[in-house]
Amino acid sequence: MLQNIFMYPRNHNTNETAKEIARKYIIDSLQVTSGLHTTAQHFQPLQFLSMYEGQSVPTGTNIIGIIKGKEWGTPNDLITVVGAHWDTVNFTPGTNDNGSGVAAMLEAARAIAHSNCRPKYSIIFVAFDLEEVGSQGSLVFIKEYLMQILKSNFPDELGISRFQGAFIMDTIMNFNDTVGSQIFPTEWSLALPEVYDEIADNQHRGDFLSMIYRRDVDKKMASKFQYHWDKSTMDSRFKLSPFPLRLTAELPPMEVLADHLNFLRSDHSRFWYMNDSAVPQTLSAVLMTDTGPYRGNMKHCYHSVCDGPEVSLYSNPRSLKFLSKITQVLTDTLGDMSECQYDGNANQNSHRSNFIKTNRVHARSSAFKHGSPLRNLFNFVRWMHTTGAR
């Protein structure tokens, strides 16, 4: 995936052909390789339309695959979402941002589907489009897809309490244990002084996956992932660093959101705060990231032409192993949260620990053979405080 599909720009302005190839690959992987119930959700952006003045508004495509649990379609289901955006900014190959996140999502889906796991609760895998233009794909997915599922199972009320949450994987492959390789911005150290102290004590090494969540809202999900990370016997050099933010379930004041701007730079923020009548309550979500532009080579390759396999994959052989551990822990966590049941007398734990070693088959697409993001983010924060947002 990382060497052949996620090494070309996937942007609606600069490389429609490569984006179409990637779209077909993701659909093939979910539908053909993994056998999931798969659909493509085509949409146009709901916000920030002024940025397209004088030009056509792009059409985005969310690609959704479902592993239906025993309780699918009933009020007893406890749905978990795994999401990763598959688009890129102009001209960047996006191998790390966010080929790495999509690869982990697709491999987790394949691993669970190819195991003998029969989940009690359902898992929805979704590749979001147009994340780089204000997280438009996740906005549409929540409003027009996820909420419809929850409402259909709960005719008298929204089934928010039956939604376990979303794991968002965004830029997760950059491992760098060199002294001084990790930057910790000032606003981060103000919000998370304890985390800063730990990283400083470790001589600012970028040897960890950060797990960003709201301390009192998303803790249950974060704890599940932490448990399986600690349980994993894969390379102990790879660390998990919790980033527990003091953000509430209720929409915080504008100044508080502005202080946390860099913690809202992905699709998880759409689950946290919608400020929309269609989604009256917050949804739990956890962001997994290697901190993007604040580590090693990505300090200059983030959203740049050098975020390709040469830098993001080949420059450090540990990066792929780091991504493998993240994928394995994600798979184990999903097996736990969906309450997988196993055929026969096989040992449950042994199957979980070998999920991603099973039937290494990958989809091959036949087609393959032949405004600034930060400004959009600030506009998003302003939108969240717009009265009567729809």
CSV table of C-alpha atoms in Angstrom, one decimal:
chain,number,residue,atom,x,y,z
A,1,MET,CA,0.0,0.0,0.0
A,2,LEU,CA,2.6,2.5,1.1
A,3,GLN,CA,5.0,1.7,-1.8
A,4,ASN,CA,2.5,1.6,-4.6
A,5,ILE,CA,-0.8,3.4,-3.8
A,6,PHE,CA,0.0,6.0,-1.1
A,7,MET,CA,3.0,7.5,-2.8
A,8,TYR,CA,1.1,9.8,-5.2
A,9,PRO,CA,-0.8,13.0,-4.4
A,10,ARG,CA,-4.5,12.4,-3.8
A,11,ASN,CA,-5.8,15.9,-4.2
A,12,HIS,CA,-8.9,17.0,-6.2
A,13,ASN,CA,-7.1,20.0,-7.7
A,14,THR,CA,-3.7,18.5,-8.8
A,15,ASN,CA,-4.0,14.8,-9.4
A,16,GLU,CA,-7.5,13.4,-10.0
A,17,THR,CA,-6.1,10.3,-11.7
A,18,ALA,CA,-4.0,9.2,-8.7
A,19,LYS,CA,-6.9,10.0,-6.5
A,20,GLU,CA,-9.2,7.8,-8.5
A,21,ILE,CA,-6.7,5.0,-8.4
A,22,ALA,CA,-6.5,5.3,-4.6
A,23,ARG,CA,-10.3,5.4,-4.3
A,24,LYS,CA,-10.7,2.2,-6.3
A,25,TYR,CA,-7.9,0.5,-4.2
A,26,ILE,CA,-9.6,1.4,-0.9
A,27,ILE,CA,-13.0,0.1,-2.1
A,28,ASP,CA,-11.4,-3.1,-3.4
A,29,SER,CA,-9.5,-3.6,-0.1
A,30,LEU,CA,-12.6,-3.2,2.0
A,31,GLN,CA,-15.1,-5.0,-0.3
A,32,VAL,CA,-13.1,-7.6,-2.2
A,33,THR,CA,-10.1,-8.4,0.1
A,34,SER,CA,-11.9,-8.1,3.4
A,35,GLY,CA,-15.5,-8.9,2.3
A,36,LEU,CA,-17.0,-6.0,4.2
A,37,HIS,CA,-20.4,-4.4,3.3
A,38,THR,CA,-19.0,-1.4,1.5
A,39,THR,CA,-20.4,1.8,0.2
A,40,ALA,CA,-19.1,5.1,-1.3
A,41,GLN,CA,-20.7,8.3,0.1
A,42,HIS,CA,-20.4,11.0,-2.5
A,43,PHE,CA,-20.8,14.6,-1.2
A,44,GLN,CA,-20.0,18.2,-1.7
A,45,PRO,CA,-18.6,20.3,1.1
A,46,LEU,CA,-21.2,21.8,3.5
A,47,GLN,CA,-19.0,24.6,4.7
A,48,PHE,CA,-16.4,27.2,3.6
A,49,LEU,CA,-17.9,27.4,0.1
A,50,SER,CA,-16.6,30.9,-0.4
A,51,MET,CA,-13.1,29.5,-0.9
A,52,TYR,CA,-14.4,28.0,-4.2
A,53,GLU,CA,-15.7,31.3,-5.6
A,54,GLY,CA,-15.1,31.3,-9.3
A,55,GLN,CA,-14.3,27.6,-9.5
A,56,SER,CA,-16.2,24.4,-9.3
A,57,VAL,CA,-16.9,22.9,-5.8
A,58,PRO,CA,-15.2,19.5,-5.5
A,59,THR,CA,-17.0,16.3,-5.0
A,60,GLY,CA,-15.6,14.2,-2.1
A,61,THR,CA,-16.0,10.5,-1.5
A,62,ASN,CA,-16.1,8.8,1.9
A,63,ILE,CA,-15.5,5.1,1.6
A,64,ILE,CA,-17.3,3.0,4.3
A,65,GLY,CA,-16.9,-0.6,5.1
A,66,ILE,CA,-18.9,-2.4,7.9
A,67,ILE,CA,-18.2,-5.5,9.8
A,68,LYS,CA,-21.7,-6.3,11.0
A,69,GLY,CA,-21.9,-7.6,14.5
A,70,LYS,CA,-24.5,-10.0,15.9
A,71,GLU,CA,-26.5,-7.0,17.2
A,72,TRP,CA,-26.3,-5.0,13.9
A,73,GLY,CA,-29.6,-3.2,13.3
A,74,THR,CA,-30.8,-3.5,16.8
A,75,PRO,CA,-30.9,-1.1,19.8
A,76,ASN,CA,-28.4,-3.4,21.5
A,77,ASP,CA,-25.5,-2.7,19.1
A,78,LEU,CA,-22.5,-0.9,20.4
A,79,ILE,CA,-20.9,0.6,17.3
A,80,THR,CA,-17.2,1.5,17.0
A,81,VAL,CA,-15.8,3.6,14.2
A,82,VAL,CA,-12.3,3.6,12.8
A,83,GLY,CA,-11.5,6.5,10.5
A,84,ALA,CA,-8.6,7.9,8.5
A,85,HIS,CA,-8.5,10.5,5.8
A,86,TRP,CA,-7.3,9.5,2.4
A,87,ASP,CA,-6.9,12.8,0.7
A,88,THR,CA,-3.8,15.0,0.6
A,89,VAL,CA,-2.9,18.6,0.2
A,90,ASN,CA,-1.7,19.8,-3.2
A,91,PHE,CA,1.4,18.0,-4.6
A,92,THR,CA,2.4,16.0,-1.5
A,93,PRO,CA,2.5,12.2,-1.9
A,94,GLY,CA,1.1,11.9,1.6
A,95,THR,CA,2.8,8.6,2.5
A,96,ASN,CA,2.7,9.5,6.2
A,97,ASP,CA,-0.1,12.1,6.0
A,98,ASN,CA,-2.2,10.1,5.7
A,99,GLY,CA,-1.3,6.9,3.8
A,100,SER,CA,-0.1,5.5,7.1
A,101,GLY,CA,-3.5,6.0,8.8
A,102,VAL,CA,-5.4,4.5,5.9
A,103,ALA,CA,-3.0,1.5,5.7
A,104,ALA,CA,-3.5,0.8,9.4
A,105,MET,CA,-7.3,1.0,9.1
A,106,LEU,CA,-7.4,-1.3,6.0
A,107,GLU,CA,-5.1,-3.8,7.6
A,108,ALA,CA,-7.1,-3.9,10.8
A,109,ALA,CA,-10.3,-4.5,8.8
A,110,ARG,CA,-8.7,-7.3,6.8
A,111,ALA,CA,-7.2,-8.9,9.8
A,112,ILE,CA,-10.5,-9.1,11.7
A,113,ALA,CA,-12.4,-10.2,8.7
A,114,HIS,CA,-10.0,-13.0,7.9
A,115,SER,CA,-9.8,-14.3,11.4
A,116,ASN,CA,-12.4,-16.6,12.9
A,117,CYS,CA,-13.8,-13.7,15.0
A,118,ARG,CA,-17.6,-13.3,15.1
A,119,PRO,CA,-18.2,-9.9,16.7
A,120,LYS,CA,-21.2,-9.2,18.9
A,121,TYR,CA,-21.0,-5.5,18.2
A,122,SER,CA,-20.4,-3.7,14.8
A,123,ILE,CA,-17.3,-1.9,13.5
A,124,ILE,CA,-17.5,0.8,10.8
A,125,PHE,CA,-14.3,1.6,8.9
A,126,VAL,CA,-14.3,4.8,7.0
A,127,ALA,CA,-11.8,6.6,4.8
A,128,PHE,CA,-12.7,10.3,4.9
A,129,ASP,CA,-12.2,12.6,2.0
A,130,LEU,CA,-11.6,16.4,2.0
A,131,GLU,CA,-10.1,16.3,5.5
A,132,GLU,CA,-7.5,18.8,4.2
A,133,VAL,CA,-10.2,21.4,3.5
A,134,GLY,CA,-11.8,21.6,6.9
A,135,SER,CA,-12.6,18.0,7.7
A,136,GLN,CA,-15.6,18.1,5.3
A,137,GLY,CA,-15.8,14.3,4.9
A,138,SER,CA,-16.1,13.5,8.6
A,139,LEU,CA,-18.7,16.2,9.0
A,140,VAL,CA,-20.9,14.7,6.2
A,141,PHE,CA,-20.3,11.1,7.5
A,142,ILE,CA,-21.5,12.0,11.0
A,143,LYS,CA,-24.5,14.0,9.9
A,144,GLU,CA,-25.7,12.0,7.0
A,145,TYR,CA,-24.6,8.4,7.7
A,146,LEU,CA,-23.7,7.6,11.3
A,147,MET,CA,-26.5,9.6,12.8
A,148,GLN,CA,-29.0,7.9,10.5
A,149,ILE,CA,-27.9,4.5,11.7
A,150,LEU,CA,-28.1,5.6,15.4
A,151,LYS,CA,-31.5,7.2,14.8
A,152,SER,CA,-32.9,4.2,13.0
A,153,ASN,CA,-32.1,1.9,15.9
A,154,PHE,CA,-33.6,4.3,18.4
A,155,PRO,CA,-36.9,5.7,17.1
A,156,ASP,CA,-37.6,7.8,20.2
A,157,GLU,CA,-34.1,9.1,20.9
A,158,LEU,CA,-30.6,9.3,19.5
A,159,GLY,CA,-28.6,6.3,20.3
A,160,ILE,CA,-25.6,8.2,21.5
A,161,SER,CA,-25.2,6.0,24.5
A,162,ARG,CA,-24.8,3.0,22.2
A,163,PHE,CA,-22.0,4.6,20.3
A,164,GLN,CA,-18.6,3.5,21.7
A,165,GLY,CA,-16.6,6.1,19.8
A,166,ALA,CA,-14.2,6.6,17.0
A,167,PHE,CA,-10.5,5.9,16.7
A,168,ILE,CA,-9.0,8.4,14.2
A,169,MET,CA,-5.6,7.5,12.7
A,170,ASP,CA,-3.8,10.5,11.2
A,171,THR,CA,-0.1,10.5,10.4
A,172,ILE,CA,1.1,7.6,12.5
A,173,MET,CA,4.3,6.2,11.0
A,174,ASN,CA,7.1,8.6,11.9
A,175,PHE,CA,9.3,7.1,14.6
A,176,ASN,CA,12.5,8.9,15.6
A,177,ASP,CA,14.3,8.1,18.8
A,178,THR,CA,17.1,10.6,18.2
A,179,VAL,CA,17.8,13.1,21.0
A,180,GLY,CA,16.1,16.4,20.2
A,181,SER,CA,13.9,15.0,17.4
A,182,GLN,CA,10.6,15.9,19.0
A,183,ILE,CA,9.2,19.5,19.2
A,184,PHE,CA,6.6,20.3,21.9
A,185,PRO,CA,4.9,23.6,21.0
A,186,THR,CA,4.4,26.2,23.7
A,187,GLU,CA,0.6,25.9,23.6
A,188,TRP,CA,1.0,22.1,24.1
A,189,SER,CA,3.2,22.5,27.1
A,190,LEU,CA,0.7,25.0,28.6
A,191,ALA,CA,-2.2,22.5,28.1
A,192,LEU,CA,-0.3,19.4,29.0
A,193,PRO,CA,2.6,20.3,31.4
A,194,GLU,CA,3.0,16.8,32.7
A,195,VAL,CA,3.3,15.4,29.2
A,196,TYR,CA,5.9,18.0,28.3
A,197,ASP,CA,7.9,17.1,31.4
A,198,GLU,CA,7.9,13.4,30.4
A,199,ILE,CA,9.1,14.2,26.9
A,200,ALA,CA,11.8,16.6,28.2
A,201,ASP,CA,13.0,14.0,30.6
A,202,ASN,CA,13.3,11.6,27.6
A,203,GLN,CA,15.5,14.2,25.9
A,204,HIS,CA,12.8,15.2,23.4
A,205,ARG,CA,12.9,11.9,21.5
A,206,GLY,CA,10.1,11.2,19.1
A,207,ASP,CA,9.8,7.6,20.0
A,208,PHE,CA,6.1,7.5,20.9
A,209,LEU,CA,2.6,7.5,19.4
A,210,SER,CA,0.5,10.3,20.9
A,211,MET,CA,-3.1,9.5,21.9
A,212,ILE,CA,-5.1,12.7,22.1
A,213,TYR,CA,-8.4,12.6,24.0
A,214,ARG,CA,-10.6,14.6,26.4
A,215,ARG,CA,-9.7,13.5,29.9
A,216,ASP,CA,-13.1,13.1,31.3
A,217,VAL,CA,-15.1,12.3,28.1
A,218,ASP,CA,-13.1,9.8,26.0
A,219,LYS,CA,-11.1,8.1,28.8
A,220,LYS,CA,-12.9,4.7,28.4
A,221,MET,CA,-11.8,4.4,24.8
A,222,ALA,CA,-8.3,5.6,25.5
A,223,SER,CA,-8.0,3.2,28.4
A,224,LYS,CA,-8.9,0.3,26.1
A,225,PHE,CA,-6.2,1.2,23.7
A,226,GLN,CA,-3.7,1.8,26.5
A,227,TYR,CA,-4.4,-1.7,27.9
A,228,HIS,CA,-3.7,-3.5,24.7
A,229,TRP,CA,-0.6,-1.4,24.1
A,230,ASP,CA,0.8,-2.3,27.5
A,231,LYS,CA,-0.1,-5.9,26.9
A,232,SER,CA,1.6,-6.1,23.5
A,233,THR,CA,5.0,-7.9,23.4
A,234,MET,CA,6.0,-6.1,20.1
A,235,ASP,CA,9.1,-3.8,20.3
A,236,SER,CA,9.2,-2.1,23.7
A,237,ARG,CA,11.1,0.9,22.2
A,238,PHE,CA,7.8,2.1,20.8
A,239,LYS,CA,5.9,4.0,23.4
A,240,LEU,CA,2.4,5.3,23.8
A,241,SER,CA,2.0,8.8,25.2
A,242,PRO,CA,-1.5,9.8,26.4
A,243,PHE,CA,-2.5,13.5,25.8
A,244,PRO,CA,-5.5,13.9,28.2
A,245,LEU,CA,-6.9,17.3,27.5
A,246,ARG,CA,-9.1,19.3,29.9
A,247,LEU,CA,-11.8,19.8,27.4
A,248,THR,CA,-15.4,19.1,28.3
A,249,ALA,CA,-18.2,17.4,26.5
A,250,GLU,CA,-20.0,20.7,26.2
A,251,LEU,CA,-18.8,23.1,23.5
A,252,PRO,CA,-16.1,25.3,25.3
A,253,PRO,CA,-15.9,29.0,24.9
A,254,MET,CA,-14.2,30.4,21.8
A,255,GLU,CA,-11.0,31.4,23.6
A,256,VAL,CA,-10.6,27.9,25.0
A,257,LEU,CA,-11.0,26.3,21.6
A,258,ALA,CA,-8.5,28.8,20.2
A,259,ASP,CA,-5.9,27.8,22.9
A,260,HIS,CA,-6.4,24.1,21.8
A,261,LEU,CA,-6.3,24.8,18.0
A,262,ASN,CA,-3.4,22.4,17.3
A,263,PHE,CA,-5.3,19.6,19.1
A,264,LEU,CA,-8.2,19.9,16.8
A,265,ARG,CA,-6.4,19.4,13.5
A,266,SER,CA,-8.1,16.2,12.3
A,267,ASP,CA,-11.4,14.4,11.9
A,268,HIS,CA,-11.8,13.6,15.6
A,269,SER,CA,-12.8,17.3,16.2
A,270,ARG,CA,-16.0,16.8,14.2
A,271,PHE,CA,-17.0,14.0,16.7
A,272,TRP,CA,-16.1,16.2,19.6
A,273,TYR,CA,-17.9,19.4,18.7
A,274,MET,CA,-20.5,19.6,15.9
A,275,ASN,CA,-22.7,22.5,17.3
A,276,ASP,CA,-25.4,21.2,14.9
A,277,SER,CA,-29.1,20.4,15.5
A,278,ALA,CA,-28.6,17.1,13.8
A,279,VAL,CA,-26.1,16.0,16.4
A,280,PRO,CA,-27.1,17.6,19.7
A,281,GLN,CA,-24.6,15.7,21.8
A,282,THR,CA,-20.9,15.2,21.7
A,283,LEU,CA,-19.5,11.9,20.4
A,284,SER,CA,-16.5,10.1,21.9
A,285,ALA,CA,-13.3,10.1,19.7
A,286,VAL,CA,-9.6,9.5,20.2
A,287,LEU,CA,-6.9,10.7,17.8
A,288,MET,CA,-3.7,8.7,17.2
A,289,THR,CA,-0.9,10.7,15.7
A,290,ASP,CA,2.9,10.9,15.6
A,291,THR,CA,2.5,14.7,16.1
A,292,GLY,CA,2.9,15.4,12.3
A,293,PRO,CA,5.1,18.5,11.7
A,294,TYR,CA,6.7,18.4,15.2
A,295,ARG,CA,9.0,15.4,14.7
A,296,GLY,CA,12.1,14.6,12.7
A,297,ASN,CA,11.9,14.8,8.9
A,298,MET,CA,8.3,15.8,9.0
A,299,LYS,CA,9.4,19.2,10.4
A,300,HIS,CA,10.1,20.1,6.8
A,301,CYS,CA,8.2,17.3,4.9
A,302,TYR,CA,4.7,17.8,6.5
A,303,HIS,CA,2.4,18.9,3.7
A,304,SER,CA,5.4,18.9,1.4
A,305,VAL,CA,6.6,17.0,-1.7
A,306,CYS,CA,9.0,15.1,0.4
A,307,ASP,CA,6.4,13.2,2.4
A,308,GLY,CA,6.9,10.2,0.1
A,309,PRO,CA,8.3,6.7,0.6
A,310,GLU,CA,11.9,7.8,0.5
A,311,VAL,CA,11.5,9.9,3.6
A,312,SER,CA,8.5,8.5,5.4
A,313,LEU,CA,9.2,4.8,4.7
A,314,TYR,CA,12.7,4.1,3.7
A,315,SER,CA,14.7,6.7,5.8
A,316,ASN,CA,14.1,4.8,9.0
A,317,PRO,CA,13.5,1.0,8.9
A,318,ARG,CA,11.8,1.2,12.3
A,319,SER,CA,9.0,3.3,11.0
A,320,LEU,CA,7.2,0.3,9.4
A,321,LYS,CA,7.6,-1.7,12.5
A,322,PHE,CA,6.2,1.2,14.5
A,323,LEU,CA,3.2,1.3,12.2
A,324,SER,CA,2.8,-2.5,12.5
A,325,LYS,CA,2.6,-2.3,16.3
A,326,ILE,CA,0.0,0.5,16.1
A,327,THR,CA,-2.0,-1.6,13.7
A,328,GLN,CA,-1.8,-4.7,15.8
A,329,VAL,CA,-2.9,-2.9,19.0
A,330,LEU,CA,-5.7,-1.2,17.1
A,331,THR,CA,-6.8,-4.7,15.9
A,332,ASP,CA,-6.7,-6.1,19.4
A,333,THR,CA,-8.6,-3.2,20.8
A,334,LEU,CA,-11.3,-3.6,18.2
A,335,GLY,CA,-11.6,-7.3,18.9
A,336,ASP,CA,-12.1,-6.4,22.5
A,337,MET,CA,-14.6,-3.7,22.0
A,338,SER,CA,-16.7,-5.6,19.5
A,339,GLU,CA,-16.6,-8.7,21.9
A,340,CYS,CA,-15.4,-11.1,19.2
A,341,GLN,CA,-16.5,-14.6,19.7
A,342,TYR,CA,-14.4,-17.4,18.3
A,343,ASP,CA,-15.4,-20.7,16.5
A,344,GLY,CA,-14.3,-24.0,17.9
A,345,ASN,CA,-12.1,-24.4,20.9
A,346,ALA,CA,-9.3,-22.1,19.8
A,347,ASN,CA,-7.6,-19.9,22.3
A,348,GLN,CA,-9.0,-16.4,22.0
A,349,ASN,CA,-5.9,-14.5,23.1
A,350,SER,CA,-3.6,-16.4,20.7
A,351,HIS,CA,-5.9,-15.5,17.8
A,352,ARG,CA,-5.9,-11.8,18.8
A,353,SER,CA,-2.1,-11.7,19.1
A,354,ASN,CA,-1.8,-13.0,15.5
A,355,PHE,CA,-4.5,-11.1,13.8
A,356,ILE,CA,-2.3,-9.3,11.3
A,357,LYS,CA,-0.3,-12.4,10.4
A,358,THR,CA,-3.4,-14.1,8.9
A,359,ASN,CA,-3.8,-14.6,5.2
A,360,ARG,CA,-1.7,-11.7,3.9
A,361,VAL,CA,-3.9,-11.0,0.9
A,362,HIS,CA,-4.2,-7.4,-0.4
A,363,ALA,CA,-6.6,-5.9,-2.9
A,364,ARG,CA,-5.1,-4.9,-6.2
A,365,SER,CA,-7.0,-2.2,-8.2
A,366,SER,CA,-7.0,-3.0,-11.9
A,367,ALA,CA,-6.9,0.8,-12.5
A,368,PHE,CA,-3.5,1.0,-10.9
A,369,LYS,CA,-2.0,-1.2,-13.5
A,370,HIS,CA,-2.6,0.9,-16.4
A,371,GLY,CA,-7.0,28.1,1.2
A,372,SER,CA,-4.3,26.8,3.8
A,373,PRO,CA,-5.4,23.9,6.2
A,374,LEU,CA,-4.7,26.0,9.3
A,375,ARG,CA,-6.9,28.8,8.0
A,376,ASN,CA,-9.7,26.3,7.4
A,377,LEU,CA,-9.2,25.0,10.9
A,378,PHE,CA,-9.6,28.4,12.4
A,379,ASN,CA,-12.7,29.0,10.3
A,380,PHE,CA,-14.0,25.7,11.6
A,381,VAL,CA,-13.5,26.8,15.2
A,382,ARG,CA,-15.3,30.0,14.4
A,383,TRP,CA,-18.2,28.1,12.8
A,384,MET,CA,-18.6,26.0,15.9
A,385,HIS,CA,-19.6,29.2,17.7
A,386,THR,CA,-22.0,30.3,15.0
A,387,THR,CA,-25.5,30.6,16.4
A,388,GLY,CA,-28.0,28.3,14.8
A,389,ALA,CA,-25.4,26.3,12.8
A,390,ARG,CA,-26.9,23.7,10.4
